PDB file of C-alpha atoms in Angstrom:
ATOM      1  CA  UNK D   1       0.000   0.000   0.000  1.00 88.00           C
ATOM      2  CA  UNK D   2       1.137   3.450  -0.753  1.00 94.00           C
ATOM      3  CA  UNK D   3      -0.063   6.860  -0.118  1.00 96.00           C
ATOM      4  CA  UNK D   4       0.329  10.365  -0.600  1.00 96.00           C
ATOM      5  CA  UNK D   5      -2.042  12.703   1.461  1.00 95.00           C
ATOM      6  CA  UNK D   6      -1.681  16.644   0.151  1.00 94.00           C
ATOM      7  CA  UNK D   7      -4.044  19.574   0.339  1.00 92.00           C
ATOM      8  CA  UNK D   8      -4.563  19.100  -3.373  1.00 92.00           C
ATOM      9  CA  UNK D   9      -5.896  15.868  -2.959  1.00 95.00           C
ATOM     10  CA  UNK D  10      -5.415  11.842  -1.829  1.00 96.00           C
ATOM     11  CA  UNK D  11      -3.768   9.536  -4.351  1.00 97.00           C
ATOM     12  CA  UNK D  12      -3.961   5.435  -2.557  1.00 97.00           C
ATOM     13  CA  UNK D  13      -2.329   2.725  -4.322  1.00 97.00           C
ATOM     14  CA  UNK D  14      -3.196  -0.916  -3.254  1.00 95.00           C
ATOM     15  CA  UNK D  15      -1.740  -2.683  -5.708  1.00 93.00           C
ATOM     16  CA  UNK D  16      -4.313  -2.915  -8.123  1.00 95.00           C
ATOM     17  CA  UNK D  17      -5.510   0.656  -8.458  1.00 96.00           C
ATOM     18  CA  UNK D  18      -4.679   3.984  -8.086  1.00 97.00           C
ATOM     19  CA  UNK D  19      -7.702   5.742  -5.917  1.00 97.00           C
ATOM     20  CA  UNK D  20      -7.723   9.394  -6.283  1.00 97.00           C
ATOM     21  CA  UNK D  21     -10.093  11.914  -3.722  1.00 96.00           C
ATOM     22  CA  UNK D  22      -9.858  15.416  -5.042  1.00 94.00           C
ATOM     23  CA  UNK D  23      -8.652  17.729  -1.706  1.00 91.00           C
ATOM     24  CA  UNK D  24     -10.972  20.684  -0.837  1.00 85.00           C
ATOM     25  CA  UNK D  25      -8.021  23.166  -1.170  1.00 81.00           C
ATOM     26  CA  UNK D  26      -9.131  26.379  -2.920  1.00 82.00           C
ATOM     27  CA  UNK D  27      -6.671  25.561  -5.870  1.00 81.00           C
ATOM     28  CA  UNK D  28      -9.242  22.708  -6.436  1.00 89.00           C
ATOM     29  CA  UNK D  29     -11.233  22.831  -9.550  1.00 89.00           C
ATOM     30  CA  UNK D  30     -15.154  22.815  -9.620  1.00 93.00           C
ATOM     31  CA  UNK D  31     -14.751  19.555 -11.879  1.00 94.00           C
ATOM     32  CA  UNK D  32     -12.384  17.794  -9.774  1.00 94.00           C
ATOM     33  CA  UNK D  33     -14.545  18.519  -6.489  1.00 93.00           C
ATOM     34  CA  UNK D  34     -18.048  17.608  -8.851  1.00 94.00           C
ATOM     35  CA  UNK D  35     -16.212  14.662  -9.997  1.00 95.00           C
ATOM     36  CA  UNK D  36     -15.057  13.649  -6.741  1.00 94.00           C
ATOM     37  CA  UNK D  37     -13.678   9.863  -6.217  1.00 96.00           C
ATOM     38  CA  UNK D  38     -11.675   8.233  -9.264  1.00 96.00           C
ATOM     39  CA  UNK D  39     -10.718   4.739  -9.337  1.00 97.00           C
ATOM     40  CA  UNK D  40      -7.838   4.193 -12.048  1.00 97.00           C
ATOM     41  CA  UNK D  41      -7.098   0.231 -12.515  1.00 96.00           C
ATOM     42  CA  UNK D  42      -3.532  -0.710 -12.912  1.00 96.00           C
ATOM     43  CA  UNK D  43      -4.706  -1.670 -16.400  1.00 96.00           C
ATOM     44  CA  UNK D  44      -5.696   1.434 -17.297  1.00 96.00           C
ATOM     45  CA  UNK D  45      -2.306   3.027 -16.988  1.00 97.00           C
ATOM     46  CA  UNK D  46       0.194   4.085 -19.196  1.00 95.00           C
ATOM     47  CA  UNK D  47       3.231   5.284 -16.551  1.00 95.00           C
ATOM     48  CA  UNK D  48       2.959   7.955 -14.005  1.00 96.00           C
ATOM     49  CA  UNK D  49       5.744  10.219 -13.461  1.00 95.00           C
ATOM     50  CA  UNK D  50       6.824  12.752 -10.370  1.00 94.00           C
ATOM     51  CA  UNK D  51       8.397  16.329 -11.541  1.00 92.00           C
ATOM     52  CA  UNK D  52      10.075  17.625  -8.499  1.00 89.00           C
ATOM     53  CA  UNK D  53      10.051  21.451  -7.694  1.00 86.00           C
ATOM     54  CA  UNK D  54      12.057  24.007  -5.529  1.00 84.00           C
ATOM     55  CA  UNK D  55       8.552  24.821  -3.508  1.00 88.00           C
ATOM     56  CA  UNK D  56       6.255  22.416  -5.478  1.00 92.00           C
ATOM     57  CA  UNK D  57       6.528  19.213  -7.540  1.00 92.00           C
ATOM     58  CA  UNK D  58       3.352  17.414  -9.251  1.00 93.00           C
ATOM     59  CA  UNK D  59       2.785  13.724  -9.635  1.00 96.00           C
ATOM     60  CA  UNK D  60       1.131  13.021 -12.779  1.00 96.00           C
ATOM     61  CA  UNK D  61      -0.337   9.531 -14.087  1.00 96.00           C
ATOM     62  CA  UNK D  62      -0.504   8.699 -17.726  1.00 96.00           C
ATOM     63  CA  UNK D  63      -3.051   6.987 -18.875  1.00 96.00           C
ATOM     64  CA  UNK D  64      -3.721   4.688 -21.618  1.00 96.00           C
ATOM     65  CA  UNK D  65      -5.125   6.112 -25.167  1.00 95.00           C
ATOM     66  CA  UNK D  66      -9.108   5.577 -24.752  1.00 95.00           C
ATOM     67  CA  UNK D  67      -8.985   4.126 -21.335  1.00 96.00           C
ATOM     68  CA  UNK D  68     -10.798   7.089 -20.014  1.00 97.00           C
ATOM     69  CA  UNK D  69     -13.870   8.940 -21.504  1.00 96.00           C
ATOM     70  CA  UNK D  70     -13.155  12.284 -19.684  1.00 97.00           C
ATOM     71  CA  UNK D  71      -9.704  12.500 -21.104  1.00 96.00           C
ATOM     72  CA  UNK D  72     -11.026  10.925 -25.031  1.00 95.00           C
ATOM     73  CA  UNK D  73     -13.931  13.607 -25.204  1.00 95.00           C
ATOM     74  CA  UNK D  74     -11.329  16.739 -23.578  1.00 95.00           C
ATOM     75  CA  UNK D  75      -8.487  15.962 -25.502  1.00 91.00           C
ATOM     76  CA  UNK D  76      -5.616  17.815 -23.527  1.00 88.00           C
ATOM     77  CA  UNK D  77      -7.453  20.632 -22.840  1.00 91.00           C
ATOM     78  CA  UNK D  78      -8.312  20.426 -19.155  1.00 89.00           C
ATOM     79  CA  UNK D  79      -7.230  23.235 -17.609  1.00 86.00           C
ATOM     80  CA  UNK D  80      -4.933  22.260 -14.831  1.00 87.00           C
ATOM     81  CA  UNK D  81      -6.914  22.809 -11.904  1.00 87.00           C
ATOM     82  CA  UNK D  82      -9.445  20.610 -13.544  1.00 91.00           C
ATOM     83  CA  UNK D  83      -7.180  17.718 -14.583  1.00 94.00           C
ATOM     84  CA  UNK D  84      -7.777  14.749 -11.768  1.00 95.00           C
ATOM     85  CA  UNK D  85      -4.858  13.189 -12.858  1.00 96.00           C
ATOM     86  CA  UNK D  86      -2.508  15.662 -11.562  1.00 95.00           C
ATOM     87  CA  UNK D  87      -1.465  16.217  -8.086  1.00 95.00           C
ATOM     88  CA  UNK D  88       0.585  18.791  -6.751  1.00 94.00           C
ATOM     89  CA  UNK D  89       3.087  17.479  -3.940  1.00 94.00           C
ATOM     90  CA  UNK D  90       4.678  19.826  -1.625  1.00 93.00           C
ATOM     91  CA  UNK D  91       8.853  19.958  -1.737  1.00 92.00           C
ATOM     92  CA  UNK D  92       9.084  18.011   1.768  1.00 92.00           C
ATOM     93  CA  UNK D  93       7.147  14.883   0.260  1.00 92.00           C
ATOM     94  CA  UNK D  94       9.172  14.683  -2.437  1.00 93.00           C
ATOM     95  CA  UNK D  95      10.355  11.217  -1.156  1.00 93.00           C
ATOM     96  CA  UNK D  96       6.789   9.743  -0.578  1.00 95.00           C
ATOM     97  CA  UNK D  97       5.861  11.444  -4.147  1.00 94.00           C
ATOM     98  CA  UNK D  98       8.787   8.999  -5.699  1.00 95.00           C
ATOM     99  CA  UNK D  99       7.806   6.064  -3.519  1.00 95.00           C
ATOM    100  CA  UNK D 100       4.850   6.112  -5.072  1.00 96.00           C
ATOM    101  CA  UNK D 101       6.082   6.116  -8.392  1.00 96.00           C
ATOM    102  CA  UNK D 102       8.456   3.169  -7.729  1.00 95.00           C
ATOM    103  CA  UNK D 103       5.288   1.133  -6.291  1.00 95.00           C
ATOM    104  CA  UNK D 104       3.323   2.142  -9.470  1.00 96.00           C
ATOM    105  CA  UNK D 105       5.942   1.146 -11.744  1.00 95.00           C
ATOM    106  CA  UNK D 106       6.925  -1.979 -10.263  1.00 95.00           C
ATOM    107  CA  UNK D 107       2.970  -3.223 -10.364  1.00 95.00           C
ATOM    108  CA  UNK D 108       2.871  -2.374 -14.387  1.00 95.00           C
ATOM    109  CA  UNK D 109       5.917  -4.106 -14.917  1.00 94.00           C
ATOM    110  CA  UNK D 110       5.314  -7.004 -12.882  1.00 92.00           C
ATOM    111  CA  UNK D 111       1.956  -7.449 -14.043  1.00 92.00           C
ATOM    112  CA  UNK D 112       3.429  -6.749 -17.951  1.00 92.00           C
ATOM    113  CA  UNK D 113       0.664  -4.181 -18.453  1.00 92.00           C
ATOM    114  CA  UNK D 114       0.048  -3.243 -22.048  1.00 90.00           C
ATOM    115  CA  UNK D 115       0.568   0.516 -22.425  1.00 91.00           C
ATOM    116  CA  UNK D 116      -0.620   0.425 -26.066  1.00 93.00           C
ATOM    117  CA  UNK D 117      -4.152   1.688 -26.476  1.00 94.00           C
ATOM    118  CA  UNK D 118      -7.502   0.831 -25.097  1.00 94.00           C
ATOM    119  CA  UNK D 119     -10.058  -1.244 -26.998  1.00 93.00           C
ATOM    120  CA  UNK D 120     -12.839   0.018 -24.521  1.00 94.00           C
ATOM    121  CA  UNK D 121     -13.636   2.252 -21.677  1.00 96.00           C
ATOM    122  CA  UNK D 122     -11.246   0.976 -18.141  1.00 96.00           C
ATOM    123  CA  UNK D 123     -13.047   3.598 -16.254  1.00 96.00           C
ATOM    124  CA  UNK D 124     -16.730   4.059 -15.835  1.00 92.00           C
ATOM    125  CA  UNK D 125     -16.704   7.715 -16.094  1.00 93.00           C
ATOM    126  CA  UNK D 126     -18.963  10.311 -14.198  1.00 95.00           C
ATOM    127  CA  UNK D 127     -21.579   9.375 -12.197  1.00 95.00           C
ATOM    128  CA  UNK D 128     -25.382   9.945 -13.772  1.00 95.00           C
ATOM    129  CA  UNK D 129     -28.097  11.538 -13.421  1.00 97.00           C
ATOM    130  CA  UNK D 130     -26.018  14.244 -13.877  1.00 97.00           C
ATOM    131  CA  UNK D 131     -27.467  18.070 -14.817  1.00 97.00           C
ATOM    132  CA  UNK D 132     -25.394  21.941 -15.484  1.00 96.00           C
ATOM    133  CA  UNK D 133     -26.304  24.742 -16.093  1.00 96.00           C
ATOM    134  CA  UNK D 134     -23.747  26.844 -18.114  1.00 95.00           C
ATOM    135  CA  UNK D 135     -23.409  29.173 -21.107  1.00 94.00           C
ATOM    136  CA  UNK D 136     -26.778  29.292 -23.018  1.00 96.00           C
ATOM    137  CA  UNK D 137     -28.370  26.448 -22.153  1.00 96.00           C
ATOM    138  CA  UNK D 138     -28.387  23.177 -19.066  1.00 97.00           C
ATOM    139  CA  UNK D 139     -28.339  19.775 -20.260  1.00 98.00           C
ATOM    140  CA  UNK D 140     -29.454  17.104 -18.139  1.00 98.00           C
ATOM    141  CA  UNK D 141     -28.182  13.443 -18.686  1.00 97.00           C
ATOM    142  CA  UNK D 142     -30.064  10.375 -16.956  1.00 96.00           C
ATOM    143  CA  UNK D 143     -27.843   7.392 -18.549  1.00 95.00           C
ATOM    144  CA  UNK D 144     -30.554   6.869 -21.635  1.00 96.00           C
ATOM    145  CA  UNK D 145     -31.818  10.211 -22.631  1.00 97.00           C
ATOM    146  CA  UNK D 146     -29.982  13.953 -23.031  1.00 97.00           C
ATOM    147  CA  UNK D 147     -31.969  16.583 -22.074  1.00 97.00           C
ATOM    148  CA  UNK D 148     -31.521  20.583 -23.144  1.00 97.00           C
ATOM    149  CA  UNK D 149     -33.352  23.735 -22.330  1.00 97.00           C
ATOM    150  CA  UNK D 150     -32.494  27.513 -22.882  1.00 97.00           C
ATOM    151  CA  UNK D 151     -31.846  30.529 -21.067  1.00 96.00           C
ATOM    152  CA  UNK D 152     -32.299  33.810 -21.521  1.00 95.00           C
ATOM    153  CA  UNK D 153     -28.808  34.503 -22.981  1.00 94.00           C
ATOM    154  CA  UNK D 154     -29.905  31.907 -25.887  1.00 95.00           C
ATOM    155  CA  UNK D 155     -30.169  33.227 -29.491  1.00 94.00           C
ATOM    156  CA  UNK D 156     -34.052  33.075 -31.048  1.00 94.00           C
ATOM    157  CA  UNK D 157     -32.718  31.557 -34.040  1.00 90.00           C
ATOM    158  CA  UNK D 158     -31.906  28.219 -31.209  1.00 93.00           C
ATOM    159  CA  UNK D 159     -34.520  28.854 -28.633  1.00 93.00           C
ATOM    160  CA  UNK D 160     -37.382  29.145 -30.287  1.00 93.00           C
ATOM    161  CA  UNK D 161     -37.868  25.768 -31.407  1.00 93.00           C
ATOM    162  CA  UNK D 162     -38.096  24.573 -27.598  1.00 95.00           C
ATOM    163  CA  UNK D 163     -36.333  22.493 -25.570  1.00 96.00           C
ATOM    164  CA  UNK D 164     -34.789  19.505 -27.183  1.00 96.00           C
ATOM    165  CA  UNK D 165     -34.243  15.779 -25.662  1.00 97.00           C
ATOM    166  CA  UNK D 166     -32.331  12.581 -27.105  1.00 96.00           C
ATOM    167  CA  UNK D 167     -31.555   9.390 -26.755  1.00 97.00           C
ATOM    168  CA  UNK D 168     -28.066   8.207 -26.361  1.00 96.00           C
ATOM    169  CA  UNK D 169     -28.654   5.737 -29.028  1.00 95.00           C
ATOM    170  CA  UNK D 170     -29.340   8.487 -31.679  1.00 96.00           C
ATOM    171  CA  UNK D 171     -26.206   9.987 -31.345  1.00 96.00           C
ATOM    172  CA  UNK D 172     -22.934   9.433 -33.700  1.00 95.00           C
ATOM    173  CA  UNK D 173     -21.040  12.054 -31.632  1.00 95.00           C
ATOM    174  CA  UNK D 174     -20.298  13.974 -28.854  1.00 96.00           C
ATOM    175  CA  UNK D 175     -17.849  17.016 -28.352  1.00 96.00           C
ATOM    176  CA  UNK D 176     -16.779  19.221 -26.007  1.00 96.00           C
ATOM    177  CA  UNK D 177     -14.045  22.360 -26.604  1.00 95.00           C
ATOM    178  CA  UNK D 178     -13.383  24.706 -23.657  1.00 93.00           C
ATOM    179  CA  UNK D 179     -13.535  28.773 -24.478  1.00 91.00           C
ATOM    180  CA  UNK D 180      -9.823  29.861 -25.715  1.00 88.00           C
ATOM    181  CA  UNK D 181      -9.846  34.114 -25.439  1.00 84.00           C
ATOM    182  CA  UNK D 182     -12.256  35.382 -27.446  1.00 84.00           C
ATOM    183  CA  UNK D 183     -13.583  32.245 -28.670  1.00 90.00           C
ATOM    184  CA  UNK D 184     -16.511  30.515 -27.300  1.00 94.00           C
ATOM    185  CA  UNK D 185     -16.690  26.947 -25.998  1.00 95.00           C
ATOM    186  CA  UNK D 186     -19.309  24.402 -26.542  1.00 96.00           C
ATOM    187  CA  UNK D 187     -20.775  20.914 -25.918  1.00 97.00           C
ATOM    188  CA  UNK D 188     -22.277  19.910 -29.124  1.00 97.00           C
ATOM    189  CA  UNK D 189     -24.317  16.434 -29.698  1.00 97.00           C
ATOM    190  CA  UNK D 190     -24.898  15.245 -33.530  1.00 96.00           C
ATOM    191  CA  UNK D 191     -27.614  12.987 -34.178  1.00 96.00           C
ATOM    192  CA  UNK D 192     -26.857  10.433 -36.919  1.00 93.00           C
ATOM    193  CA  UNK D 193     -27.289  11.293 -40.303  1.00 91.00           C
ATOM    194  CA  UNK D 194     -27.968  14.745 -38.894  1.00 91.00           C
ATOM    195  CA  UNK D 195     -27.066  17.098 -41.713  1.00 90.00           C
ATOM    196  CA  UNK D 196     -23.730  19.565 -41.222  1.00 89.00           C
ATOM    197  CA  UNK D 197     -24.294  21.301 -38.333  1.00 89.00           C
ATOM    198  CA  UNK D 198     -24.454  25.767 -37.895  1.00 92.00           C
ATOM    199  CA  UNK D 199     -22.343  27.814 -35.414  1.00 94.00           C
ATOM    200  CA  UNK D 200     -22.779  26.780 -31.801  1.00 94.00           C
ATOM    201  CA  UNK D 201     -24.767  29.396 -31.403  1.00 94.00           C
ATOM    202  CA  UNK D 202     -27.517  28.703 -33.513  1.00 95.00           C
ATOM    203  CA  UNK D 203     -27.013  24.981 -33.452  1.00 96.00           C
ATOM    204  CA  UNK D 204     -30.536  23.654 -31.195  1.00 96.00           C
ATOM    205  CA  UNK D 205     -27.931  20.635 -30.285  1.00 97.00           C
ATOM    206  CA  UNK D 206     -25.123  22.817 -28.981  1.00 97.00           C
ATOM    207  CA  UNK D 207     -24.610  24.955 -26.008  1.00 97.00           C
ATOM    208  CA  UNK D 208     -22.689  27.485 -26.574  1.00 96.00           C
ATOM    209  CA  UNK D 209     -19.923  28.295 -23.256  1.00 96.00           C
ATOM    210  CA  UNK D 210     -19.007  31.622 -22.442  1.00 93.00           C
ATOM    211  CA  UNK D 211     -15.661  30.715 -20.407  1.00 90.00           C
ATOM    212  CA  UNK D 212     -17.448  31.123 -16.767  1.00 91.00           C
ATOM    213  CA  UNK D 213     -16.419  29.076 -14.096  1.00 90.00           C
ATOM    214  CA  UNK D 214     -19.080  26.001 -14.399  1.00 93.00           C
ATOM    215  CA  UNK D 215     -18.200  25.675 -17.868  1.00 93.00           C
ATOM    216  CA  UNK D 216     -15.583  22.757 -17.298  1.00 93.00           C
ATOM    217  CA  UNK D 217     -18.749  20.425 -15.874  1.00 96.00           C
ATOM    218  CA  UNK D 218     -19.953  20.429 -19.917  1.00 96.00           C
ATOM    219  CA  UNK D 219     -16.673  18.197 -20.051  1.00 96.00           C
ATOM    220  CA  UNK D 220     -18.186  16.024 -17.443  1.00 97.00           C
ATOM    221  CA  UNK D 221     -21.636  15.655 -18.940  1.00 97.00           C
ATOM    222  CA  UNK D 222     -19.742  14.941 -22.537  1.00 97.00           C
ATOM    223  CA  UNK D 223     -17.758  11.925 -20.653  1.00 97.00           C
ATOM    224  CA  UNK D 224     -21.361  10.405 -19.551  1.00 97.00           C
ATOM    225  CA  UNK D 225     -22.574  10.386 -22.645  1.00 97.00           C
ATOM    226  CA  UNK D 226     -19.357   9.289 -24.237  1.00 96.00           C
ATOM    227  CA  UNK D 227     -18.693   6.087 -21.878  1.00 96.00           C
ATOM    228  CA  UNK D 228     -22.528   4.825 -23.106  1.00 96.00           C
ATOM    229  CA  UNK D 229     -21.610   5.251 -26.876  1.00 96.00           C
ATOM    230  CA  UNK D 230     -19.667   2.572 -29.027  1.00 94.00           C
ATOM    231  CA  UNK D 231     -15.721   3.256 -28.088  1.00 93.00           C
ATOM    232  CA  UNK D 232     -13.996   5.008 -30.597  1.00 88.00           C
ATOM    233  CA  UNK D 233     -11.502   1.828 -31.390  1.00 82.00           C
ATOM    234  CA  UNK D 234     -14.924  -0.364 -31.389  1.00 76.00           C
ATOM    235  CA  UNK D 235     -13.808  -2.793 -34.336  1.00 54.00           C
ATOM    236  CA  UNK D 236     -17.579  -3.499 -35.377  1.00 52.00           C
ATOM    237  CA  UNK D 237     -17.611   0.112 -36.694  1.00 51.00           C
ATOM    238  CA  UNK D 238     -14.306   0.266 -38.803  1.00 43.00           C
ATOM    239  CA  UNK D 239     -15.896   2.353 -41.827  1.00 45.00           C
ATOM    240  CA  UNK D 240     -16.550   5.423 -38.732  1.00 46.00           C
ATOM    241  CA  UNK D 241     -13.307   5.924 -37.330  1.00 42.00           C
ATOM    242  CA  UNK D 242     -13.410   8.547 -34.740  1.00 43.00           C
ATOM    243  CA  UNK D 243     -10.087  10.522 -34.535  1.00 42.00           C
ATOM    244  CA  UNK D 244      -7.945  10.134 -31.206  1.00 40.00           C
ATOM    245  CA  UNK D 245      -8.920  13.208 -28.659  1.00 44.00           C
ATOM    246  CA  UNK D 246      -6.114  11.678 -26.022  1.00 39.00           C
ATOM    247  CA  UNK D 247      -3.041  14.241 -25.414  1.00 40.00           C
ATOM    248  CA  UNK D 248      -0.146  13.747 -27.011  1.00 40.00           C
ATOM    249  CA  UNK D 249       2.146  10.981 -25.770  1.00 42.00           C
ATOM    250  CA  UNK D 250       4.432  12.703 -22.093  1.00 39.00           C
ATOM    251  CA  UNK D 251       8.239  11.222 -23.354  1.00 39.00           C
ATOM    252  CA  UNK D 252       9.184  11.207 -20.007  1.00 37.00           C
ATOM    253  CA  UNK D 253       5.894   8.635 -19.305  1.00 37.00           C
ATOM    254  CA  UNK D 254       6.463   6.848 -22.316  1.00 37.00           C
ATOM    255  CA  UNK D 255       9.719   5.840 -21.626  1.00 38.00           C
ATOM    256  CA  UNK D 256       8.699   4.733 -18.364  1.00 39.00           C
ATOM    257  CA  UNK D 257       5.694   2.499 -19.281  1.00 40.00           C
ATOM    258  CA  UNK D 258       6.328  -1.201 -19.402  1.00 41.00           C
ATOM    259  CA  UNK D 259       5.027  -3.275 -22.491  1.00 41.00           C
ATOM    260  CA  UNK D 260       6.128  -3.702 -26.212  1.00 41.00           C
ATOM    261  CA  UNK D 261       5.917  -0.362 -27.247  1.00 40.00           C
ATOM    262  CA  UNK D 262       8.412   1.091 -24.755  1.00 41.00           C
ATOM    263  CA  UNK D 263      11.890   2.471 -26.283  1.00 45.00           C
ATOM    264  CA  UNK D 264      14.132   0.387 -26.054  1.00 47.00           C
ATOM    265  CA  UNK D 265      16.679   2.538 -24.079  1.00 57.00           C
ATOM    266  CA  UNK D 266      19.480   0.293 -22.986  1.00 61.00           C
ATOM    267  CA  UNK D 267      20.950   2.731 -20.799  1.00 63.00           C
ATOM    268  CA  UNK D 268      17.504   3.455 -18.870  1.00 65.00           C
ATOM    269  CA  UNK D 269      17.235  -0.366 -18.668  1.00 65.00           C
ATOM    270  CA  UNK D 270      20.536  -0.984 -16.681  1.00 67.00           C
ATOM    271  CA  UNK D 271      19.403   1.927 -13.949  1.00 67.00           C
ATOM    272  CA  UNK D 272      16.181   0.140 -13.800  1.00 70.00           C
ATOM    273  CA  UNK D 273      17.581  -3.396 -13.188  1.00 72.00           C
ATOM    274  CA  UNK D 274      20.390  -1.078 -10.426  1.00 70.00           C
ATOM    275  CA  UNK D 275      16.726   0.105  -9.109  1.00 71.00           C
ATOM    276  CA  UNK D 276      15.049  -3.257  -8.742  1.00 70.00           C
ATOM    277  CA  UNK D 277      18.320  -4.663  -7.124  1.00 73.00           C
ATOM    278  CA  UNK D 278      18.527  -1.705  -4.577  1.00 69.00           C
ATOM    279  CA  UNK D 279      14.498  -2.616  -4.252  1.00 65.00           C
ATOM    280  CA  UNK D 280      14.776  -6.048  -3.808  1.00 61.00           C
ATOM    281  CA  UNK D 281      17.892  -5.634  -1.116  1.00 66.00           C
ATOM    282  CA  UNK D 282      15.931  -3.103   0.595  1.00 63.00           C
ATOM    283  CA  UNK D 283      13.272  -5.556   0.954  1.00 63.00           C
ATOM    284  CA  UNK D 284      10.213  -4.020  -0.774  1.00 56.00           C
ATOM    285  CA  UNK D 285      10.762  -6.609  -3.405  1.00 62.00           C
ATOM    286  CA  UNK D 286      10.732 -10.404  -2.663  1.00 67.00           C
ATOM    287  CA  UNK D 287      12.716 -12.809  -4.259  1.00 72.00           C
ATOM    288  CA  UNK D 288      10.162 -13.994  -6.783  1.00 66.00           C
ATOM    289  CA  UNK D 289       9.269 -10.320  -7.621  1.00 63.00           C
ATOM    290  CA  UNK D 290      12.495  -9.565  -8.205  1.00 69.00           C
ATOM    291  CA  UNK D 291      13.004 -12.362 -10.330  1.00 73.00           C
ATOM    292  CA  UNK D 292       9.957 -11.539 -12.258  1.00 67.00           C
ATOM    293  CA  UNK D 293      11.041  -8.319 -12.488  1.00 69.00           C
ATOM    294  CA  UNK D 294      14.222  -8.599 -13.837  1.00 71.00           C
ATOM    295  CA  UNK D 295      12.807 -11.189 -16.445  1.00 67.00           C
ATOM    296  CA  UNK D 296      10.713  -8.763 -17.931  1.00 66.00           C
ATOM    297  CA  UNK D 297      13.414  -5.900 -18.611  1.00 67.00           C
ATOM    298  CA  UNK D 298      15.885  -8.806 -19.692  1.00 67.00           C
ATOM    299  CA  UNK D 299      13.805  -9.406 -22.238  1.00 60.00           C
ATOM    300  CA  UNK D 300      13.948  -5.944 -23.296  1.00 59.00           C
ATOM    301  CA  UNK D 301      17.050  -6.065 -24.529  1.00 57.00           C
TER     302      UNK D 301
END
């Protein structure tokens, strides 16, 4: 078991997932408090890395392409403060932060995890029903059926054709894109064979965000919906292939992950085998993890 408690949050590993309670620490985004509770499975993980700081340093975990619905539908472009998969650690844990990373390590490579990408959701996204108000318009989401109503900030051309509701089933896509300066975000839902769709803000499927703070829970309602749709890498759909929203690969995180599409960086081989030795002398490892252990990077070579 290892933990790290810190006023950003709790990250718990037990071996066979990394449990992460957002802390109520002002720095705290509204989507990581709304979210509350993640459970990441070992075999949902990519790597996780620690990036130490004179005041500060921030343990991040990588996770694999598609794995999660939050990070497929966002793309990146969490801010930080709203990214659960960060976690600022302060200078005088540094050496918890990095026993932490050695226990999460050590799991993927002893259990050989494949950091390639997911076939299907790992994680079962937000919790429903699940409602916000934001921007022009609230949509409410019950698991089977979107909901959305207008405001009075909502152009005529949009509202006056009422409210509109949905069923998940209908849908060939999702989207969500935050506000970037003087452009507009928006959570947008396109029914199949649903002609090209207008602006956001004349689009009756599309709220339109104004960059206000409860704009990053659209991200959260998008990740419902997405988790209940056919997964982007969903072979029975091969002629629809949806592109890959994930951020782009952290080197630092891909050299760490274990599996076959790890570089094959002698040199960071050796120190890990130096690392497993010190490990296994140290007694965190037994002799048959060790063994396993060392196996698996031999291999490598």
């Amino acid at each position: 078991m290892a933990e790290i408690i810190q006023k950003d949050g709790t990250w718990t590993f037990d071996g066979d997932a990394v449990r992460i309670v957002p802390g109520r620490d002002k720095v705290v985004g509204l989507l990581r408090q709304t979210l509350g509770e993640v459970v990441v499975p070992l075999h949902a993980l990519a790597g996780i890395s620690h990036e130490p700081g004179r005041k500060t340093g921030r343990l991040r975990l990588k996770l694999r392409e598609g794995a999660d619905p939050l990070l497929q539908v966002t793309g990146g472009r969490l801010p930080e403060s709203s990214d659960p998969y960060r976690l600022t650690v302060d200078a005088d844990r540094t050496g918890v932060a990095e026993y932490f990373v050695d226990e999460v390590r050590n799991a993927l490579l002893l259990d050989q995890v494949d950091a390639g990408p997911a076939d299907a959701y790992l994680l079962a996204g937000p919790a429903v029903p699940i409602s916000v108000a934001a921007g022009d318009g609230t949509v409410a989401f019950d698991g089977d059926r979107v909901a959305l109503d207008w405001n009075w900030t909502t152009e005529e051309a949009k509202s006056s054709g009422g409210p509109r509701e949905f069923r998940v089933a209908d849908l060939r896509t999702v989207e969500w894109s935050p506000s970037k300066g003087l452009d507009n975000g928006w959570i947008r839902f396109t029914l199949a064979g649903a002609p090209a769709a207008p602006a956001p803000k004349y689009d009756p499927y599309t709220v339109e965000l104004f960059g206000f703070k409860k704009d990053p829970l659209m991200a959260l309602v998008a990740a419902a919906v997405a988790v209940r749709m056919p997964h982007p890498r969903d072979a029975s759909s091969p002629d629809e292939p949806v592109p890959s929203l994930s951020p782009a690969p952290v080197p630092e995180l891909a050299a760490s992950a274990p599996g076959p599409t790890a570089p094959e960086d002698h040199d960071a081989l050796l120190r890990r085998l130096r690392e497993l030795g010190d490990l296994h002398q140290g007694g965190i490892l037994t002799a048959e993890e060790f063994a396993a252990a060392k196996q698996a990077i031999l291999r490598r070579f």
